[in-house]
GROMACS .gro file of C-alpha atoms in nm:
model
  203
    1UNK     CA    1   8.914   8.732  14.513
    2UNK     CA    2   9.196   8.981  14.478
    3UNK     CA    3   9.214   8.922  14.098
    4UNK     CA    4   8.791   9.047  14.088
    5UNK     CA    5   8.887   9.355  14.315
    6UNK     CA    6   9.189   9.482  14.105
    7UNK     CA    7   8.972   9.425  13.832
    8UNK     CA    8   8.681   9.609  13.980
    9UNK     CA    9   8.930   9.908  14.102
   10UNK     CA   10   9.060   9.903  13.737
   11UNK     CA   11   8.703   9.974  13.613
   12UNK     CA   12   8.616  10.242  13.889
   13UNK     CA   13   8.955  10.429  13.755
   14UNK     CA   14   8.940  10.454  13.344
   15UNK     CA   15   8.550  10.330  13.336
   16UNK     CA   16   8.457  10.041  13.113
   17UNK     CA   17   8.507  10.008  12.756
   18UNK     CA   18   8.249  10.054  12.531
   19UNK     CA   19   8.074   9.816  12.341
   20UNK     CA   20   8.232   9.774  12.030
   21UNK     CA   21   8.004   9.676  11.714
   22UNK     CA   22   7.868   9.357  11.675
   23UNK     CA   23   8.018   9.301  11.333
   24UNK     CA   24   8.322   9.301  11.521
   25UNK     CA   25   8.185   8.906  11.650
   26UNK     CA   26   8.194   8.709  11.345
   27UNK     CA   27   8.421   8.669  11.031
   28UNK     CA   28   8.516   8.962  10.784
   29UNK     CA   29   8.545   8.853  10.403
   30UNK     CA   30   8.765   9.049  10.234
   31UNK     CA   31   8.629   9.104   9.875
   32UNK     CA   32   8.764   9.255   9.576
   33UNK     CA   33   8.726   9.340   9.217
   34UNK     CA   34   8.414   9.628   9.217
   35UNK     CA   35   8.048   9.629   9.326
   36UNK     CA   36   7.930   9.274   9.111
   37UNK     CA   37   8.172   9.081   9.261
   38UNK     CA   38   8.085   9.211   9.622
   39UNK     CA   39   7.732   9.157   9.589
   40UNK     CA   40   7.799   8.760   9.425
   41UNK     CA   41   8.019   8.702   9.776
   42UNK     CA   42   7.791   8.842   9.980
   43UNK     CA   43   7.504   8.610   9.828
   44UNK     CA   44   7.745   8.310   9.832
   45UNK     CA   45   7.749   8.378  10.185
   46UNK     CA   46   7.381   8.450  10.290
   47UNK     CA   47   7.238   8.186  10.049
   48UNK     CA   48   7.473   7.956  10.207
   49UNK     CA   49   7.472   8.018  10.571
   50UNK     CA   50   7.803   8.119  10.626
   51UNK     CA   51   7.915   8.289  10.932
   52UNK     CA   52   8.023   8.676  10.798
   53UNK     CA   53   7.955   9.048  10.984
   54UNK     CA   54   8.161   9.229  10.756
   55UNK     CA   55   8.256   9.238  10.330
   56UNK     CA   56   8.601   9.434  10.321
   57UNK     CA   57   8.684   9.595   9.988
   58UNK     CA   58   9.039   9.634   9.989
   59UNK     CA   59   9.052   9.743   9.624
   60UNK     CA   60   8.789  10.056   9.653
   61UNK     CA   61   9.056  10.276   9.563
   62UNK     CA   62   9.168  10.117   9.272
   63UNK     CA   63   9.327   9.795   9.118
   64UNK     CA   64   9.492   9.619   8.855
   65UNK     CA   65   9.677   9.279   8.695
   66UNK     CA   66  10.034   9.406   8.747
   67UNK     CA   67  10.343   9.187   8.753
   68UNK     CA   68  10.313   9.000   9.091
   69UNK     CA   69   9.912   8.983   9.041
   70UNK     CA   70   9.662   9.153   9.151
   71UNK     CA   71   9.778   9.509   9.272
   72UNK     CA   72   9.592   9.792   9.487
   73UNK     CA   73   9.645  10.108   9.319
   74UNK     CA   74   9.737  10.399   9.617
   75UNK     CA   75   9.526  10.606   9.542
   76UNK     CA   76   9.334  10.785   9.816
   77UNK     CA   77   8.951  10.865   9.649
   78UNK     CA   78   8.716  10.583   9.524
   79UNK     CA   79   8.784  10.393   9.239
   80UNK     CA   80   8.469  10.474   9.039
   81UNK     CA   81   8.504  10.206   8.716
   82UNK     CA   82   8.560   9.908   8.979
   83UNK     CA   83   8.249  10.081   9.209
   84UNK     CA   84   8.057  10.281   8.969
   85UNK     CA   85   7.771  10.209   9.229
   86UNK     CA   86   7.904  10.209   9.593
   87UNK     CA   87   7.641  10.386   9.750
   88UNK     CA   88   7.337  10.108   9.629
   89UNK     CA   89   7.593   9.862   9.702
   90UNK     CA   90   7.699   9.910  10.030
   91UNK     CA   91   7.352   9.961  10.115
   92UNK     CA   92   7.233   9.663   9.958
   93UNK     CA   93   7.510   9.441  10.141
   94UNK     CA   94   7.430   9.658  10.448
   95UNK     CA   95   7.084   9.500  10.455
   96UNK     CA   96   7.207   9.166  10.444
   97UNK     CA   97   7.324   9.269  10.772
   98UNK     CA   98   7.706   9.294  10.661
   99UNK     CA   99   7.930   9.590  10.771
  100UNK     CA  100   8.106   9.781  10.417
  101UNK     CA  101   8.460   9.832  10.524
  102UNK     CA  102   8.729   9.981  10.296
  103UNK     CA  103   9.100  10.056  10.337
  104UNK     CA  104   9.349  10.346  10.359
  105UNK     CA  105   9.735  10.348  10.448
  106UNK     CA  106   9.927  10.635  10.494
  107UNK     CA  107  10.131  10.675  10.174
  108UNK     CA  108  10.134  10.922   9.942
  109UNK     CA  109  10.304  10.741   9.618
  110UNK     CA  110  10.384  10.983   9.334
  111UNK     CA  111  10.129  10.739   9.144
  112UNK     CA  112   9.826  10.833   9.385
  113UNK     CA  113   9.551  11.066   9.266
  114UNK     CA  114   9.622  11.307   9.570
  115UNK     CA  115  10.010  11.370   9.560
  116UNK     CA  116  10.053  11.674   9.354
  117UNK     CA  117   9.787  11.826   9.571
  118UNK     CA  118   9.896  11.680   9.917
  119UNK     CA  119  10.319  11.778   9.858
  120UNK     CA  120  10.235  12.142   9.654
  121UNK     CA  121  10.028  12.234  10.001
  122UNK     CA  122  10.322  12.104  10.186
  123UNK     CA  123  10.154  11.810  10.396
  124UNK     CA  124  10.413  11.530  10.359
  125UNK     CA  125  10.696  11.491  10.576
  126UNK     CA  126  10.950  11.724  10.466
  127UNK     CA  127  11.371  11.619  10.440
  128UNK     CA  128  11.664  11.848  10.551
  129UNK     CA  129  11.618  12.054  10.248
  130UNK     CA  130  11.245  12.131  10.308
  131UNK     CA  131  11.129  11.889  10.060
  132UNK     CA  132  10.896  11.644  10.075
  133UNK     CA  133  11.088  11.351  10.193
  134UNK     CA  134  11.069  11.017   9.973
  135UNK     CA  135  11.152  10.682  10.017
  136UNK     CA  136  11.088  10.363   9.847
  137UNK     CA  137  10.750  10.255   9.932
  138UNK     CA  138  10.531   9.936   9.971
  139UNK     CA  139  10.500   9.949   9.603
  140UNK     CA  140  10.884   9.990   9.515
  141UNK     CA  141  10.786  10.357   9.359
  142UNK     CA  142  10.901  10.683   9.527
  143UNK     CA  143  10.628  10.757   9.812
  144UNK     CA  144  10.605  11.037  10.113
  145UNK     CA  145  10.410  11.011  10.420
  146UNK     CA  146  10.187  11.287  10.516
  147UNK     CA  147  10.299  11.454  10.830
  148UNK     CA  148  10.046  11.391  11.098
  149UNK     CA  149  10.158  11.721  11.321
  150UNK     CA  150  10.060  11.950  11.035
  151UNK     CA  151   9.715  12.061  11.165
  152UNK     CA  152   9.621  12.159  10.830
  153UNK     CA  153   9.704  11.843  10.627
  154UNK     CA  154   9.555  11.648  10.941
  155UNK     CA  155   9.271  11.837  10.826
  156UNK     CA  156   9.285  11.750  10.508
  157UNK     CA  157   9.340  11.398  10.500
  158UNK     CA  158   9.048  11.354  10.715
  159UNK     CA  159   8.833  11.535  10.456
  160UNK     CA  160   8.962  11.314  10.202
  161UNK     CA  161   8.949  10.993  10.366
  162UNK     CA  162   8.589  11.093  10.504
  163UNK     CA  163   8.496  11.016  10.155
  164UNK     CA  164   8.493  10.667  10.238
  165UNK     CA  165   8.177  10.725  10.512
  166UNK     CA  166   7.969  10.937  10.227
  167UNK     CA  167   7.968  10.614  10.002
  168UNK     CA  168   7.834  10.398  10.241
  169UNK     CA  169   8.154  10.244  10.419
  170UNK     CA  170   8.165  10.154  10.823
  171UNK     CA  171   8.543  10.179  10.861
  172UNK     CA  172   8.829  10.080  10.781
  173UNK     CA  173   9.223   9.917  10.826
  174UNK     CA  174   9.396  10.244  10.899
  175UNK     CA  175   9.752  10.012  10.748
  176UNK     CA  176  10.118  10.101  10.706
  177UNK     CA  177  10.184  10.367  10.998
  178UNK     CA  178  10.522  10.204  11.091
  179UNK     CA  179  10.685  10.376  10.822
  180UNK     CA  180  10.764  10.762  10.948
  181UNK     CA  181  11.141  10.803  10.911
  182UNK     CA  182  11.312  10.860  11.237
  183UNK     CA  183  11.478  11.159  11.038
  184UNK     CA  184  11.216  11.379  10.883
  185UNK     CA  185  11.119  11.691  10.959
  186UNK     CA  186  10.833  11.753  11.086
  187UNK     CA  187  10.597  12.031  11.110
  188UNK     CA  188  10.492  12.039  11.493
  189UNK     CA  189  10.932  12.091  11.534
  190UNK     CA  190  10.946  11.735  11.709
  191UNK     CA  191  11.199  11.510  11.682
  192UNK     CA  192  11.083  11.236  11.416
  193UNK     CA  193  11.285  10.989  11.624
  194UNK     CA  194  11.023  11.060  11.937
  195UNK     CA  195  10.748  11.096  11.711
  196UNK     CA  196  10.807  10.745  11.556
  197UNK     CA  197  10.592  10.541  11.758
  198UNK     CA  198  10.310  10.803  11.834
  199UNK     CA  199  10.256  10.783  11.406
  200UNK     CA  200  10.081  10.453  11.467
  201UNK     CA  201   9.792  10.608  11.738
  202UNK     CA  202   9.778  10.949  11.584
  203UNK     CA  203   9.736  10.739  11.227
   0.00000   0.00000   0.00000
């Protein structure tokens, strides 16, 4: 009884949650290797009654054989050779009654299609010196991270990754926001060490 009362004064407080979607109820596949090879796993799965709400293309940004395997490239627009045809094939998959879902993390690797233009307009973290501050990354190659309290590359980032909704995609795994340096500088003038942990929700 006083569990289903706390419960219900909960509610009456911060309201009840939404819904989410109902591709959120079943197993996601997580596909790769361009628009063929979704559409053959999403068959493999229809024609044989497997359980699936969502195909997740992890690699629609880019990939390659590289010396540990398969590697995503980090870049931050679509990989148009692997997904010459998103926008028929999302839709197609889509009305198999599968979510699309892609991928973005927060890097910005010196290898990724966006850096010059995201460190020359000044959105990545910055170091002591004003520069954009690099670190190893997941890839072992000099990355930055862009710096979530600049308004303006918060507004730019959102342009880019919005990308990802013209071609057809649901969502995505927003991955890698552990990684702001507790020593950066940061636009907004907060300390990166208080900042740290906010990265992950702001992300």
């Amino acid at each position: 009884e006083a569990t289903r009362d706390a419960l219900g004064h909960m509610i009456a407080w911060v309201g009840k949650p939404e819904r989410p979607p109902l591709s959120i109820f079943a197993p996601w596949i997580d596909a790769l290797f361009g628009s063929d090879n979704i559409r053959r796993v999403a068959n493999v799965l229809r024609t044989n009654g497997i359980a699936s709400s969502a195909i997740w293309a992890e690699d629609w940004r880019g990939g390659k054989d590289g010396a540990l395997g398969y590697e995503l490239d980090e870049d931050w627009k679509i990989d148009r050779t692997l997904y010459p045809d998103v926008e028929a094939m999302s839709q197609e998959i889509r009305g198999q009654g599968f979510a699309f879902l892609t991928y973005h993390n927060t890097f910005i690797d010196e290898s990724a299609d966006i850096y010059a233009e995201a460190t020359a307009a000044g959105y990545a973290i910055k170091d002591a010196d004003g520069n954009p501050y690099e670190f190893t990354g997941i890839k072992f190659t000099p990355s930055t991270l862009l710096d979530l309290t600049n308004q303006d590359g918060y507004a730019w980032a959102k342009g880019v990754m919005g990308e990802a909704r013209t071609v057809g995609s649901d969502g995505w795994m927003a991955d890698f926001a552990e990684w702001q340096p507790t020593d950066a500088v940061l636009a907004s003038g907060e300390d990166a060490l208080a900042v740290h942990n906010r990265y992950t929700v702001d992300w």
